[in-house]
Coordinates of C-alpha atoms and ligand atoms in Angstrom, one line a residue:
X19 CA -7.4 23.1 -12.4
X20 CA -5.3 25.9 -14.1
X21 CA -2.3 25.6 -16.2
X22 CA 0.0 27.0 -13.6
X23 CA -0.9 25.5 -10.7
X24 CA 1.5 23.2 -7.9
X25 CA 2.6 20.1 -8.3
X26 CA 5.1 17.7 -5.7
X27 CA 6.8 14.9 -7.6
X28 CA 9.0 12.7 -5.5
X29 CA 12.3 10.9 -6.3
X30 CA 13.0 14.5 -8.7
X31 CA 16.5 14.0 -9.0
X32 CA 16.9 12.1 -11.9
X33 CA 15.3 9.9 -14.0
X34 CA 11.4 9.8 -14.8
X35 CA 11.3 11.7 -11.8
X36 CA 13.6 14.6 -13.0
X37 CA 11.6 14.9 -16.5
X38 CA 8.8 15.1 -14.7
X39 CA 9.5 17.8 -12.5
X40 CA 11.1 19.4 -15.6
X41 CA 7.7 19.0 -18.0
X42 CA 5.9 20.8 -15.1
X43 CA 8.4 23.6 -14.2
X44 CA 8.3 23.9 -18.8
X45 CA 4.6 24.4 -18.7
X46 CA 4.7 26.7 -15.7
X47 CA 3.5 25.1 -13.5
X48 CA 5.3 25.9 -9.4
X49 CA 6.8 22.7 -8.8
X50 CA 8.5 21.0 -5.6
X51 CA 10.9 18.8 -6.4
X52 CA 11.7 15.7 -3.4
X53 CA 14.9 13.8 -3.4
X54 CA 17.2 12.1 -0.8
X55 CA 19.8 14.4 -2.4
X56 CA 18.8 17.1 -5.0
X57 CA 21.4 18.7 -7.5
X58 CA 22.1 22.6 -6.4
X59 CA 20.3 23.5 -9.6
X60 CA 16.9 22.4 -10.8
X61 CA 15.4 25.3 -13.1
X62 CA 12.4 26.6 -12.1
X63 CA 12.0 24.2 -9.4
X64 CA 12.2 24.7 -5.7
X65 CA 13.6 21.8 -3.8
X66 CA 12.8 19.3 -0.1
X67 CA 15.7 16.6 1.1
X68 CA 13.1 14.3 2.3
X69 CA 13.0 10.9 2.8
X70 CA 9.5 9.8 1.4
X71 CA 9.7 7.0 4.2
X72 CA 10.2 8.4 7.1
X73 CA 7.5 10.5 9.3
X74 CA 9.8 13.6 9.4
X75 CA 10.4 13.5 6.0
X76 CA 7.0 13.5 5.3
X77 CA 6.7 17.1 7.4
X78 CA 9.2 18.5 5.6
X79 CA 7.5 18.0 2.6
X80 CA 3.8 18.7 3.5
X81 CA 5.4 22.2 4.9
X82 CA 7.6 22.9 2.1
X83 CA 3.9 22.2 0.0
X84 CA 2.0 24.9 1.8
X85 CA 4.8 27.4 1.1
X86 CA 4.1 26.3 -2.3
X87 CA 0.9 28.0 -2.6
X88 CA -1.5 25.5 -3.6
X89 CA -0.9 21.6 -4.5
X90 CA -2.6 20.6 -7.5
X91 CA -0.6 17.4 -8.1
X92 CA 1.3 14.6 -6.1
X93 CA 3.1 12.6 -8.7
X94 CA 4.4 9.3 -5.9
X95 CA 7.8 9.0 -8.1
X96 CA 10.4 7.9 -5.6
X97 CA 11.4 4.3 -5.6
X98 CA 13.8 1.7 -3.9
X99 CA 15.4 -0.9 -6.8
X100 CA 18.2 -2.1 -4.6
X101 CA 16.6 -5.2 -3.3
X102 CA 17.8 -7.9 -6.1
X103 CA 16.8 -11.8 -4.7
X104 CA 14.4 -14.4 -4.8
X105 CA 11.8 -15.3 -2.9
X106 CA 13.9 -17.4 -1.3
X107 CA 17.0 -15.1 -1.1
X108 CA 15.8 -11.8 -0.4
X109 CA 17.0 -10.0 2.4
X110 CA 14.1 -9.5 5.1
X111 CA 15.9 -5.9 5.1
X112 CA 15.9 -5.2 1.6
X113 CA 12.5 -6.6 1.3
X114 CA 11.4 -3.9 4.0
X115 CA 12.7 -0.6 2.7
X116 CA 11.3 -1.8 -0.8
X117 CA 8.2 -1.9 0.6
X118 CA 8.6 1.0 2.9
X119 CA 10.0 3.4 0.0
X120 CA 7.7 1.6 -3.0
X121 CA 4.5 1.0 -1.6
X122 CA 3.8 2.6 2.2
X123 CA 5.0 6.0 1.3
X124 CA 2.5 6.8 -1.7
X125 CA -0.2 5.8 0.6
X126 CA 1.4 7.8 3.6
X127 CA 2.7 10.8 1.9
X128 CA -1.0 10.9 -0.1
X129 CA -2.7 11.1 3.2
X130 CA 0.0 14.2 4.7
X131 CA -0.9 16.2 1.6
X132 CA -4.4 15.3 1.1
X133 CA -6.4 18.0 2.8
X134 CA -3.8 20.2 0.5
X135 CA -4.8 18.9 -2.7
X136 CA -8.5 20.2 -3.3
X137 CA -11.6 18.6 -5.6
X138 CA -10.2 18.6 -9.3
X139 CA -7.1 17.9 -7.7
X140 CA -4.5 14.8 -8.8
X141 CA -2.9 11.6 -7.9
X142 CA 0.0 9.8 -10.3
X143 CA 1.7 6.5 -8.9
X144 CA 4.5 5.6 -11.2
X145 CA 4.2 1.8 -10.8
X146 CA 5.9 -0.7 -13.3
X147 CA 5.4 -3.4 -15.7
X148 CA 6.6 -5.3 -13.0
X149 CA 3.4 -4.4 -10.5
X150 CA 1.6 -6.6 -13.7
X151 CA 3.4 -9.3 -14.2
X152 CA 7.1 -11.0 -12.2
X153 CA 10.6 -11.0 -13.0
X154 CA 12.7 -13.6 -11.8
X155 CA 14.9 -12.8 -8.8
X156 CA 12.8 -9.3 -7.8
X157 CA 10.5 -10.5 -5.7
X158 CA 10.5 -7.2 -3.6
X159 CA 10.0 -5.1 -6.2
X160 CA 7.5 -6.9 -7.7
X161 CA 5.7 -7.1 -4.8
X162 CA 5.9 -3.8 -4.1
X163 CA 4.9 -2.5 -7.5
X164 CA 2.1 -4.8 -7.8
X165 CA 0.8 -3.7 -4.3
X166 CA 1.3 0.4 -5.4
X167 CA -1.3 -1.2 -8.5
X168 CA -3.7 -2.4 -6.3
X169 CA -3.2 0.2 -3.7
X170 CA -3.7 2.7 -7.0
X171 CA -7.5 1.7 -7.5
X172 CA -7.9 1.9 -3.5
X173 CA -6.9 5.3 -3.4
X174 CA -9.1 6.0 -6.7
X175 CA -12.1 5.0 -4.6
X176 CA -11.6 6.9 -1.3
X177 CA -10.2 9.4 -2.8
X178 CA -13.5 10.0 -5.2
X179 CA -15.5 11.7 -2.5
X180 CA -13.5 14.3 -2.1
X181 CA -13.2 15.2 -5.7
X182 CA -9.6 13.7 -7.0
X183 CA -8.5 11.4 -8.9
X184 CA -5.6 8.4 -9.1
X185 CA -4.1 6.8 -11.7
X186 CA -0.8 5.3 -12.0
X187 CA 1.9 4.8 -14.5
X188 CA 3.3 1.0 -15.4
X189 CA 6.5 1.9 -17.5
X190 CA 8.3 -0.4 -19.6
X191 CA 12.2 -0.3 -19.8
X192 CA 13.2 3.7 -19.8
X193 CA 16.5 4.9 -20.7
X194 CA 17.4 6.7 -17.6
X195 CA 21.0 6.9 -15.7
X196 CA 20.0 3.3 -13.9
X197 CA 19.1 1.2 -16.9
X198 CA 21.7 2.9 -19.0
X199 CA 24.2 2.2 -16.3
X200 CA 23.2 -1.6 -15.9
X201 CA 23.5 -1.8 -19.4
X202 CA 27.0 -0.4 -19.7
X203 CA 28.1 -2.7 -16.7
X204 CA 27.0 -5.9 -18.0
X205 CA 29.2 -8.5 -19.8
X206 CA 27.9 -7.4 -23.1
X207 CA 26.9 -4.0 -23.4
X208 CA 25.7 -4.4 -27.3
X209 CA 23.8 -7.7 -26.1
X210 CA 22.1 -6.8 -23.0
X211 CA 20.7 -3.3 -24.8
X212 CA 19.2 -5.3 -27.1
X213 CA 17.7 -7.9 -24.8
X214 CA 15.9 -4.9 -23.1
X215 CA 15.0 -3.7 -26.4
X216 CA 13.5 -6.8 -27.8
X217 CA 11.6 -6.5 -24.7
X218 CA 9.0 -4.2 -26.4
X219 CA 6.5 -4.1 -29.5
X220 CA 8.4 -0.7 -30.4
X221 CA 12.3 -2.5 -30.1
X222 CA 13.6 0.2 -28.1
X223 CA 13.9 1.8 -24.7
X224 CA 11.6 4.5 -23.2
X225 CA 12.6 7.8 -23.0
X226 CA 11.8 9.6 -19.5
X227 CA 10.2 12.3 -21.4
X228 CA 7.6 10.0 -22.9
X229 CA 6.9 8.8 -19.3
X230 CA 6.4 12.2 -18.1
X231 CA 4.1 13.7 -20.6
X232 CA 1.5 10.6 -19.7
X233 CA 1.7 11.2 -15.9
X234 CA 1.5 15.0 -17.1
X235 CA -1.7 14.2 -18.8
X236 CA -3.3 11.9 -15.8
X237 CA -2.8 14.5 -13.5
X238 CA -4.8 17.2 -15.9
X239 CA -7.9 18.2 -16.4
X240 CA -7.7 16.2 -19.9
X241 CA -8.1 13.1 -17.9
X242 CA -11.0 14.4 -16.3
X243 CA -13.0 11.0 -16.2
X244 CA -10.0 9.1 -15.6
X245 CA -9.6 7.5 -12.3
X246 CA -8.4 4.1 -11.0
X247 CA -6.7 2.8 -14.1
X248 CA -3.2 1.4 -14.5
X249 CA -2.0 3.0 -18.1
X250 CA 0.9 1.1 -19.4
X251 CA 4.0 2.9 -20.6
X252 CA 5.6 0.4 -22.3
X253 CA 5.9 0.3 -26.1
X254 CA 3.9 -2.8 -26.1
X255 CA 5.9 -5.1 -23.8
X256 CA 1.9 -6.1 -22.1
X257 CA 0.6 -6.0 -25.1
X258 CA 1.5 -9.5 -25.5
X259 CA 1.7 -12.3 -23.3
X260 CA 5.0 -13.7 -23.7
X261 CA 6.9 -10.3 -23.8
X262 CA 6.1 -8.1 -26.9
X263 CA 8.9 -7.9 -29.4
X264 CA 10.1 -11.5 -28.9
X265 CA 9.4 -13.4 -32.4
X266 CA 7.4 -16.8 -31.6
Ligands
NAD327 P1 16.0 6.2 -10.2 O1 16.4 5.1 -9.3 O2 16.9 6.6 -11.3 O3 15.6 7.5 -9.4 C1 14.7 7.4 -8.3 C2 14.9 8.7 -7.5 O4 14.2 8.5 -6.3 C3 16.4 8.9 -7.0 O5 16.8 10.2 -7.3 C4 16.4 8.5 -5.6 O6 17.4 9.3 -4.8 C5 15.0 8.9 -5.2 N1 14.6 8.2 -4.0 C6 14.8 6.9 -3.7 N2 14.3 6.6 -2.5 C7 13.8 7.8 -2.0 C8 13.2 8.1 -0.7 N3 13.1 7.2 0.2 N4 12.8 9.4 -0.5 C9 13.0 10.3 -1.5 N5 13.6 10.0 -2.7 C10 14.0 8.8 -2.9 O7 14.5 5.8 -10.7 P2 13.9 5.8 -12.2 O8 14.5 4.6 -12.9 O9 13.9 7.1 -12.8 O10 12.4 5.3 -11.8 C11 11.5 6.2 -11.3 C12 10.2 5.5 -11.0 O11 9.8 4.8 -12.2 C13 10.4 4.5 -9.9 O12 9.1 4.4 -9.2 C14 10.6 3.2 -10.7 O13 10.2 2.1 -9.9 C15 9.7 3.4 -11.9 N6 10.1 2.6 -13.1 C16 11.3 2.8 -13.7 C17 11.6 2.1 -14.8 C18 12.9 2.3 -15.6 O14 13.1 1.6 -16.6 N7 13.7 3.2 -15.2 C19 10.7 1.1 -15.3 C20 9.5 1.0 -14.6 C21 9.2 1.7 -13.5

């Protein structure tokens, strides 16, 4: 795999998606950028309003990929978090589209762009900490992340054959606009950033940059024998079993 080569990273519009296709487009590489509504202006990047989950978004992307020139790297970004409940609360809707968006569209969107992506080629899932372990009152997102895990080391083995390899990101807590703004909306601001903090070894959030330059690095050739594994981005919050930074 070159330097410049093509990469499609879904859910682009913000986020860890957004400094992913940002790192990419920095380092030259041609970089198609998927949303369910993109900003006008992504430098360097060109742009697909898809919906990872349905069958003609999927089209639109695989087209907008051979225009590309060469797909290098899918980096399966895009994710549903709207879905809040137990498992005895949550909506059998919300439940669906979090496993529709979360789960059945890596696998369905890898398989549309597979023949694209040739031998030295990549696969990056950005699953969670919460496809390891539960959080109370999420069971569709946990489920859904902890299936993309699972569904991560599948892929790895099918996918070996023809030369490519998967791996999958399991951030911690990240500082983009959805944390930041569930933080700024809660009772106590002050408090509830520290709770999230206190979550990790490192007492403090991600950034989306640091998530981006390890799914940068699973997808290159520096990971070369790298395949199947779940790499935790998470200053430490796994690290221990009764959530990192928390004194005993
Ligand atoms: P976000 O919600 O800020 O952004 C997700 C993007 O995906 C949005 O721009 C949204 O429009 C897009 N999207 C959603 N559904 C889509 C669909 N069906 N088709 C196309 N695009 C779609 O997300 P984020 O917080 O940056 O998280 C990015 C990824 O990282 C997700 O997979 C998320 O589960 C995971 N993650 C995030 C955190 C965190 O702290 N933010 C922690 C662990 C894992």
């Amino acid at each position: 795999m070159t330097d410049a080569s093509g990469v499609v990273v879904t859910g682009a519009a913000r986020g860890i998606g957004r400094a992913v296709a940002e790192l990419y487009a920095e380092r030259g590489w041609r970089v198609l950028s998927v949303d369910l509504n993109l900003p006008p202006v992504l430098r360097g990047q060109r742009r697909v309003k898809a919906d990872v989950s349905t069958a003609a978004g999927r089209e639109r992307i695989v087209r907008a990929a051979r225009e590309l020139g060469g797909v290098q790297v899918l980096v399966n970004n895009a994710a549903y978090q709207g879905a809040h409940g137990s498992v005895l609360d949550v909506s059998e809707r919300g439940w669906a589209r979090t496993l529709s968006v979360n789960l059945t569209a890596p696998l369905l969107l890898t398989r549309a762009l597979v023949d694209l992506l040739p031998s030295g080629g990549a696969v990056v899932n950005v699953a969670s900490v919460q496809g390891l372990f539960a959080e109370q009152d999420n069971a569709a997102y946990n489920a859904s992340k902890g299936g993309l895990v699972n569904l991560t080391r599948a892929m790895s083995l099918d996918l070996a054959p023809r030369g490519l390899r998967v791996n999958a990101v399991a951030p911690g807590a990240i500082s983009t606009e959805g944390v930041l703004a569930a933080i700024a909306d809660s009772e106590n601001p002050a408090q509830t950033r520290r709770d999230y903090e206190d979550l990790h070894a490192l007492r403090r959030l991600g950034t989306p940059q640091e998530v981006a330059k390890v799914v940068y690095f699973l997808g290159s050739d520096e990971a070369s024998f790298l395949t199947g594994a779940i790499v935790p981005v998470d200053g430490g919050m796994t690290a221990s079993f009764m959530m990192a930074g928390r004194p005993v």
